mmCIF file with all atom_site columns, N, CA and C in Angstrom:
data_model
loop_
_atom_site.group_PDB
_atom_site.id
_atom_site.type_symbol
_atom_site.label_atom_id
_atom_site.label_alt_id
_atom_site.label_comp_id
_atom_site.label_asym_id
_atom_site.label_entity_id
_atom_site.label_seq_id
_atom_site.pdbx_PDB_ins_code
_atom_site.Cartn_x
_atom_site.Cartn_y
_atom_site.Cartn_z
_atom_site.occupancy
_atom_site.B_iso_or_equiv
_atom_site.pdbx_formal_charge
_atom_site.auth_seq_id
_atom_site.auth_comp_id
_atom_site.auth_asym_id
_atom_site.auth_atom_id
_atom_site.pdbx_PDB_model_num
ATOM 1   N N  . MET W 1 1  ? -11.360 13.167 32.535 1.00 68.00 ? 1  MET W N  1
ATOM 2   C CA . MET W 1 1  ? -12.774 12.948 33.021 1.00 68.00 ? 1  MET W CA 1
ATOM 3   C C  . MET W 1 1  ? -13.846 13.350 31.666 1.00 68.00 ? 1  MET W C  1
ATOM 4   N N  . VAL W 1 2  ? -15.001 12.456 31.952 1.00 79.00 ? 2  VAL W N  1
ATOM 5   C CA . VAL W 1 2  ? -15.912 12.806 30.930 1.00 79.00 ? 2  VAL W CA 1
ATOM 6   C C  . VAL W 1 2  ? -17.443 13.384 31.862 1.00 79.00 ? 2  VAL W C  1
ATOM 7   N N  . ASN W 1 3  ? -17.664 14.475 31.468 1.00 81.00 ? 3  ASN W N  1
ATOM 8   C CA . ASN W 1 3  ? -18.839 15.100 31.918 1.00 81.00 ? 3  ASN W CA 1
ATOM 9   C C  . ASN W 1 3  ? -19.676 15.260 30.871 1.00 81.00 ? 3  ASN W C  1
ATOM 10  N N  . ILE W 1 4  ? -21.146 14.722 31.047 1.00 81.00 ? 4  ILE W N  1
ATOM 11  C CA . ILE W 1 4  ? -21.885 14.899 29.738 1.00 81.00 ? 4  ILE W CA 1
ATOM 12  C C  . ILE W 1 4  ? -23.298 15.434 30.670 1.00 81.00 ? 4  ILE W C  1
ATOM 13  N N  . GLU W 1 5  ? -23.945 16.272 30.126 1.00 79.00 ? 5  GLU W N  1
ATOM 14  C CA . GLU W 1 5  ? -25.303 16.599 30.416 1.00 79.00 ? 5  GLU W CA 1
ATOM 15  C C  . GLU W 1 5  ? -25.860 17.198 29.333 1.00 79.00 ? 5  GLU W C  1
ATOM 16  N N  . LYS W 1 6  ? -27.336 16.851 29.209 1.00 81.00 ? 6  LYS W N  1
ATOM 17  C CA . LYS W 1 6  ? -28.149 16.885 28.286 1.00 81.00 ? 6  LYS W CA 1
ATOM 18  C C  . LYS W 1 6  ? -28.907 18.309 28.851 1.00 81.00 ? 6  LYS W C  1
ATOM 19  N N  . ILE W 1 7  ? -28.999 19.375 27.672 1.00 80.00 ? 7  ILE W N  1
ATOM 20  C CA . ILE W 1 7  ? -29.599 20.460 28.168 1.00 80.00 ? 7  ILE W CA 1
ATOM 21  C C  . ILE W 1 7  ? -30.673 20.941 27.200 1.00 80.00 ? 7  ILE W C  1
ATOM 22  N N  . LYS W 1 8  ? -31.971 20.897 27.423 1.00 78.00 ? 8  LYS W N  1
ATOM 23  C CA . LYS W 1 8  ? -33.070 21.269 26.074 1.00 78.00 ? 8  LYS W CA 1
ATOM 24  C C  . LYS W 1 8  ? -33.441 22.766 26.265 1.00 78.00 ? 8  LYS W C  1
ATOM 25  N N  . ILE W 1 9  ? -33.337 23.420 27.068 1.00 80.00 ? 9  ILE W N  1
ATOM 26  C CA . ILE W 1 9  ? -33.529 24.845 27.118 1.00 80.00 ? 9  ILE W CA 1
ATOM 27  C C  . ILE W 1 9  ? -32.175 25.772 27.094 1.00 80.00 ? 9  ILE W C  1
ATOM 28  N N  . ASN W 1 10 ? -32.278 26.604 26.297 1.00 76.00 ? 10 ASN W N  1
ATOM 29  C CA . ASN W 1 10 ? -31.380 27.877 26.152 1.00 76.00 ? 10 ASN W CA 1
ATOM 30  C C  . ASN W 1 10 ? -31.804 28.873 27.083 1.00 76.00 ? 10 ASN W C  1
ATOM 31  N N  . THR W 1 11 ? -31.240 28.906 28.247 1.00 86.00 ? 11 THR W N  1
ATOM 32  C CA . THR W 1 11 ? -31.289 29.843 29.151 1.00 86.00 ? 11 THR W CA 1
ATOM 33  C C  . THR W 1 11 ? -29.941 30.768 29.496 1.00 86.00 ? 11 THR W C  1
ATOM 34  N N  . ARG W 1 12 ? -30.086 31.790 29.900 1.00 90.00 ? 12 ARG W N  1
ATOM 35  C CA . ARG W 1 12 ? -28.476 32.418 30.615 1.00 90.00 ? 12 ARG W CA 1
ATOM 36  C C  . ARG W 1 12 ? -27.892 31.940 30.922 1.00 90.00 ? 12 ARG W C  1
ATOM 37  N N  . GLU W 1 13 ? -28.415 30.901 32.239 1.00 89.00 ? 13 GLU W N  1
ATOM 38  C CA . GLU W 1 13 ? -27.547 30.129 32.979 1.00 89.00 ? 13 GLU W CA 1
ATOM 39  C C  . GLU W 1 13 ? -27.103 28.993 32.369 1.00 89.00 ? 13 GLU W C  1
ATOM 40  N N  . VAL W 1 14 ? -27.567 28.617 31.323 1.00 89.00 ? 14 VAL W N  1
ATOM 41  C CA . VAL W 1 14 ? -27.092 27.398 30.106 1.00 89.00 ? 14 VAL W CA 1
ATOM 42  C C  . VAL W 1 14 ? -25.745 27.964 29.453 1.00 89.00 ? 14 VAL W C  1
ATOM 43  N N  . ILE W 1 15 ? -25.981 29.115 28.980 1.00 90.00 ? 15 ILE W N  1
ATOM 44  C CA . ILE W 1 15 ? -24.970 29.754 27.871 1.00 90.00 ? 15 ILE W CA 1
ATOM 45  C C  . ILE W 1 15 ? -23.613 30.287 29.071 1.00 90.00 ? 15 ILE W C  1
ATOM 46  N N  . LYS W 1 16 ? -23.566 30.653 30.192 1.00 92.00 ? 16 LYS W N  1
ATOM 47  C CA . LYS W 1 16 ? -22.835 31.131 31.242 1.00 92.00 ? 16 LYS W CA 1
ATOM 48  C C  . LYS W 1 16 ? -22.021 29.619 31.460 1.00 92.00 ? 16 LYS W C  1
ATOM 49  N N  . LYS W 1 17 ? -22.630 28.540 31.599 1.00 91.00 ? 17 LYS W N  1
ATOM 50  C CA . LYS W 1 17 ? -22.025 27.386 31.845 1.00 91.00 ? 17 LYS W CA 1
ATOM 51  C C  . LYS W 1 17 ? -21.333 26.780 31.090 1.00 91.00 ? 17 LYS W C  1
ATOM 52  N N  . ALA W 1 18 ? -21.996 26.928 29.543 1.00 92.00 ? 18 ALA W N  1
ATOM 53  C CA . ALA W 1 18 ? -21.050 26.636 28.287 1.00 92.00 ? 18 ALA W CA 1
ATOM 54  C C  . ALA W 1 18 ? -19.861 26.992 28.360 1.00 92.00 ? 18 ALA W C  1
ATOM 55  N N  . GLY W 1 19 ? -20.061 28.527 28.503 1.00 95.00 ? 19 GLY W N  1
ATOM 56  C CA . GLY W 1 19 ? -18.716 29.282 28.264 1.00 95.00 ? 19 GLY W CA 1
ATOM 57  C C  . GLY W 1 19 ? -17.776 29.133 29.427 1.00 95.00 ? 19 GLY W C  1
ATOM 58  N N  . ALA W 1 20 ? -18.097 28.748 30.557 1.00 95.00 ? 20 ALA W N  1
ATOM 59  C CA . ALA W 1 20 ? -17.186 28.306 31.464 1.00 95.00 ? 20 ALA W CA 1
ATOM 60  C C  . ALA W 1 20 ? -16.288 27.204 31.403 1.00 95.00 ? 20 ALA W C  1
ATOM 61  N N  . VAL W 1 21 ? -17.397 26.005 30.857 1.00 94.00 ? 21 VAL W N  1
ATOM 62  C CA . VAL W 1 21 ? -16.746 24.587 30.058 1.00 94.00 ? 21 VAL W CA 1
ATOM 63  C C  . VAL W 1 21 ? -15.849 24.952 29.076 1.00 94.00 ? 21 VAL W C  1
ATOM 64  N N  . ILE W 1 22 ? -15.836 25.835 28.073 1.00 96.00 ? 22 ILE W N  1
ATOM 65  C CA . ILE W 1 22 ? -14.994 26.132 27.086 1.00 96.00 ? 22 ILE W CA 1
ATOM 66  C C  . ILE W 1 22 ? -13.619 26.979 27.750 1.00 96.00 ? 22 ILE W C  1
ATOM 67  N N  . ARG W 1 23 ? -13.918 28.200 28.721 1.00 96.00 ? 23 ARG W N  1
ATOM 68  C CA . ARG W 1 23 ? -12.450 28.741 29.320 1.00 96.00 ? 23 ARG W CA 1
ATOM 69  C C  . ARG W 1 23 ? -11.758 27.423 29.855 1.00 96.00 ? 23 ARG W C  1
ATOM 70  N N  . ALA W 1 24 ? -12.625 26.517 30.941 1.00 95.00 ? 24 ALA W N  1
ATOM 71  C CA . ALA W 1 24 ? -11.688 25.668 31.592 1.00 95.00 ? 24 ALA W CA 1
ATOM 72  C C  . ALA W 1 24 ? -10.961 24.412 30.492 1.00 95.00 ? 24 ALA W C  1
ATOM 73  N N  . GLY W 1 25 ? -11.155 24.695 29.170 1.00 95.00 ? 25 GLY W N  1
ATOM 74  C CA . GLY W 1 25 ? -10.646 23.757 28.380 1.00 95.00 ? 25 GLY W CA 1
ATOM 75  C C  . GLY W 1 25 ? -11.151 22.479 27.785 1.00 95.00 ? 25 GLY W C  1
ATOM 76  N N  . GLY W 1 26 ? -12.486 22.572 28.050 1.00 94.00 ? 26 GLY W N  1
ATOM 77  C CA . GLY W 1 26 ? -13.492 21.671 27.862 1.00 94.00 ? 26 GLY W CA 1
ATOM 78  C C  . GLY W 1 26 ? -14.196 21.753 26.384 1.00 94.00 ? 26 GLY W C  1
ATOM 79  N N  . MET W 1 27 ? -15.212 20.965 25.996 1.00 94.00 ? 27 MET W N  1
ATOM 80  C CA . MET W 1 27 ? -15.734 20.906 24.513 1.00 94.00 ? 27 MET W CA 1
ATOM 81  C C  . MET W 1 27 ? -17.230 21.011 24.642 1.00 94.00 ? 27 MET W C  1
ATOM 82  N N  . VAL W 1 28 ? -17.960 21.834 23.967 1.00 94.00 ? 28 VAL W N  1
ATOM 83  C CA . VAL W 1 28 ? -19.465 21.949 24.348 1.00 94.00 ? 28 VAL W CA 1
ATOM 84  C C  . VAL W 1 28 ? -20.117 21.629 22.948 1.00 94.00 ? 28 VAL W C  1
ATOM 85  N N  . VAL W 1 29 ? -20.909 20.522 22.990 1.00 92.00 ? 29 VAL W N  1
ATOM 86  C CA . VAL W 1 29 ? -21.482 19.954 21.536 1.00 92.00 ? 29 VAL W CA 1
ATOM 87  C C  . VAL W 1 29 ? -22.931 20.583 21.770 1.00 92.00 ? 29 VAL W C  1
ATOM 88  N N  . PHE W 1 30 ? -23.192 21.190 20.632 1.00 88.00 ? 30 PHE W N  1
ATOM 89  C CA . PHE W 1 30 ? -24.762 21.603 20.303 1.00 88.00 ? 30 PHE W CA 1
ATOM 90  C C  . PHE W 1 30 ? -25.110 21.619 18.909 1.00 88.00 ? 30 PHE W C  1
ATOM 91  N N  . PRO W 1 31 ? -26.410 21.143 18.855 1.00 88.00 ? 31 PRO W N  1
ATOM 92  C CA . PRO W 1 31 ? -26.651 21.013 17.358 1.00 88.00 ? 31 PRO W CA 1
ATOM 93  C C  . PRO W 1 31 ? -27.290 22.007 16.572 1.00 88.00 ? 31 PRO W C  1
ATOM 94  N N  . SER W 1 32 ? -27.312 22.053 15.359 1.00 89.00 ? 32 SER W N  1
ATOM 95  C CA . SER W 1 32 ? -27.918 23.104 14.415 1.00 89.00 ? 32 SER W CA 1
ATOM 96  C C  . SER W 1 32 ? -28.520 22.566 13.981 1.00 89.00 ? 32 SER W C  1
ATOM 97  N N  . ASP W 1 33 ? -29.135 23.372 12.729 1.00 91.00 ? 33 ASP W N  1
ATOM 98  C CA . ASP W 1 33 ? -30.114 22.732 11.775 1.00 91.00 ? 33 ASP W CA 1
ATOM 99  C C  . ASP W 1 33 ? -30.045 21.023 11.323 1.00 91.00 ? 33 ASP W C  1
ATOM 100 N N  . THR W 1 34 ? -28.565 21.090 10.613 1.00 96.00 ? 34 THR W N  1
ATOM 101 C CA . THR W 1 34 ? -28.258 19.949 10.083 1.00 96.00 ? 34 THR W CA 1
ATOM 102 C C  . THR W 1 34 ? -27.097 19.314 10.416 1.00 96.00 ? 34 THR W C  1
ATOM 103 N N  . VAL W 1 35 ? -26.167 19.610 11.478 1.00 96.00 ? 35 VAL W N  1
ATOM 104 C CA . VAL W 1 35 ? -25.256 19.338 12.038 1.00 96.00 ? 35 VAL W CA 1
ATOM 105 C C  . VAL W 1 35 ? -24.775 19.214 13.508 1.00 96.00 ? 35 VAL W C  1
ATOM 106 N N  . TYR W 1 36 ? -24.091 18.438 14.318 1.00 95.00 ? 36 TYR W N  1
ATOM 107 C CA . TYR W 1 36 ? -23.651 19.086 15.526 1.00 95.00 ? 36 TYR W CA 1
ATOM 108 C C  . TYR W 1 36 ? -22.465 19.739 15.530 1.00 95.00 ? 36 TYR W C  1
ATOM 109 N N  . ILE W 1 37 ? -22.284 20.749 16.359 1.00 94.00 ? 37 ILE W N  1
ATOM 110 C CA . ILE W 1 37 ? -21.024 21.908 16.224 1.00 94.00 ? 37 ILE W CA 1
ATOM 111 C C  . ILE W 1 37 ? -20.103 21.620 17.576 1.00 94.00 ? 37 ILE W C  1
ATOM 112 N N  . LEU W 1 38 ? -18.972 21.269 17.400 1.00 95.00 ? 38 LEU W N  1
ATOM 113 C CA . LEU W 1 38 ? -18.127 21.021 18.559 1.00 95.00 ? 38 LEU W CA 1
ATOM 114 C C  . LEU W 1 38 ? -17.489 22.640 18.921 1.00 95.00 ? 38 LEU W C  1
ATOM 115 N N  . ALA W 1 39 ? -17.488 22.904 20.078 1.00 96.00 ? 39 ALA W N  1
ATOM 116 C CA . ALA W 1 39 ? -16.668 24.527 20.316 1.00 96.00 ? 39 ALA W CA 1
ATOM 117 C C  . ALA W 1 39 ? -15.880 24.017 21.467 1.00 96.00 ? 39 ALA W C  1
ATOM 118 N N  . VAL W 1 40 ? -14.845 24.658 21.173 1.00 96.00 ? 40 VAL W N  1
ATOM 119 C CA . VAL W 1 40 ? -13.087 24.795 22.084 1.00 96.00 ? 40 VAL W CA 1
ATOM 120 C C  . VAL W 1 40 ? -13.084 25.790 22.182 1.00 96.00 ? 40 VAL W C  1
ATOM 121 N N  . ASP W 1 41 ? -12.212 26.257 23.106 1.00 97.00 ? 41 ASP W N  1
ATOM 122 C CA . ASP W 1 41 ? -11.233 27.407 23.088 1.00 97.00 ? 41 ASP W CA 1
ATOM 123 C C  . ASP W 1 41 ? -10.159 27.321 21.975 1.00 97.00 ? 41 ASP W C  1
ATOM 124 N N  . PRO W 1 42 ? -10.251 28.201 20.593 1.00 96.00 ? 42 PRO W N  1
ATOM 125 C CA . PRO W 1 42 ? -9.076  27.911 19.890 1.00 96.00 ? 42 PRO W CA 1
ATOM 126 C C  . PRO W 1 42 ? -7.695  28.320 20.256 1.00 96.00 ? 42 PRO W C  1
ATOM 127 N N  . THR W 1 43 ? -7.534  28.969 21.311 1.00 96.00 ? 43 THR W N  1
ATOM 128 C CA . THR W 1 43 ? -6.388  29.304 21.859 1.00 96.00 ? 43 THR W CA 1
ATOM 129 C C  . THR W 1 43 ? -5.814  28.413 22.909 1.00 96.00 ? 43 THR W C  1
ATOM 130 N N  . ASN W 1 44 ? -6.516  27.240 23.116 1.00 96.00 ? 44 ASN W N  1
ATOM 131 C CA . ASN W 1 44 ? -6.222  26.164 24.010 1.00 96.00 ? 44 ASN W CA 1
ATOM 132 C C  . ASN W 1 44 ? -5.756  24.992 23.180 1.00 96.00 ? 44 ASN W C  1
ATOM 133 N N  . LYS W 1 45 ? -4.342  24.924 23.015 1.00 94.00 ? 45 LYS W N  1
ATOM 134 C CA . LYS W 1 45 ? -3.833  23.443 22.294 1.00 94.00 ? 45 LYS W CA 1
ATOM 135 C C  . LYS W 1 45 ? -4.669  22.400 22.668 1.00 94.00 ? 45 LYS W C  1
ATOM 136 N N  . MET W 1 46 ? -4.675  22.207 23.829 1.00 92.00 ? 46 MET W N  1
ATOM 137 C CA . MET W 1 46 ? -5.286  20.791 24.411 1.00 92.00 ? 46 MET W CA 1
ATOM 138 C C  . MET W 1 46 ? -6.659  20.656 24.200 1.00 92.00 ? 46 MET W C  1
ATOM 139 N N  . ALA W 1 47 ? -7.225  21.918 24.295 1.00 92.00 ? 47 ALA W N  1
ATOM 140 C CA . ALA W 1 47 ? -8.755  21.551 23.637 1.00 92.00 ? 47 ALA W CA 1
ATOM 141 C C  . ALA W 1 47 ? -9.079  21.386 22.458 1.00 92.00 ? 47 ALA W C  1
ATOM 142 N N  . VAL W 1 48 ? -8.207  21.854 21.607 1.00 93.00 ? 48 VAL W N  1
ATOM 143 C CA . VAL W 1 48 ? -8.243  21.705 20.068 1.00 93.00 ? 48 VAL W CA 1
ATOM 144 C C  . VAL W 1 48 ? -7.879  20.295 19.579 1.00 93.00 ? 48 VAL W C  1
ATOM 145 N N  . GLU W 1 49 ? -6.901  19.930 20.523 1.00 91.00 ? 49 GLU W N  1
ATOM 146 C CA . GLU W 1 49 ? -6.475  18.396 20.141 1.00 91.00 ? 49 GLU W CA 1
ATOM 147 C C  . GLU W 1 49 ? -7.807  17.405 20.319 1.00 91.00 ? 49 GLU W C  1
ATOM 148 N N  . LYS W 1 50 ? -8.540  17.930 21.079 1.00 82.00 ? 50 LYS W N  1
ATOM 149 C CA . LYS W 1 50 ? -9.401  16.737 21.218 1.00 82.00 ? 50 LYS W CA 1
ATOM 150 C C  . LYS W 1 50 ? -10.342 16.217 20.650 1.00 82.00 ? 50 LYS W C  1
#
């Protein structure tokens, strides 16, 4: 299942939610100044293979 949410404000709640997604084996994508960053739990093999 894919769950996509566009969030434009960095708040403590958004950061907590992103952490929960990563801990649950999901992926969080966020922009930097020049590229997009894909964040997963590196100890979760299934998440890394996504």
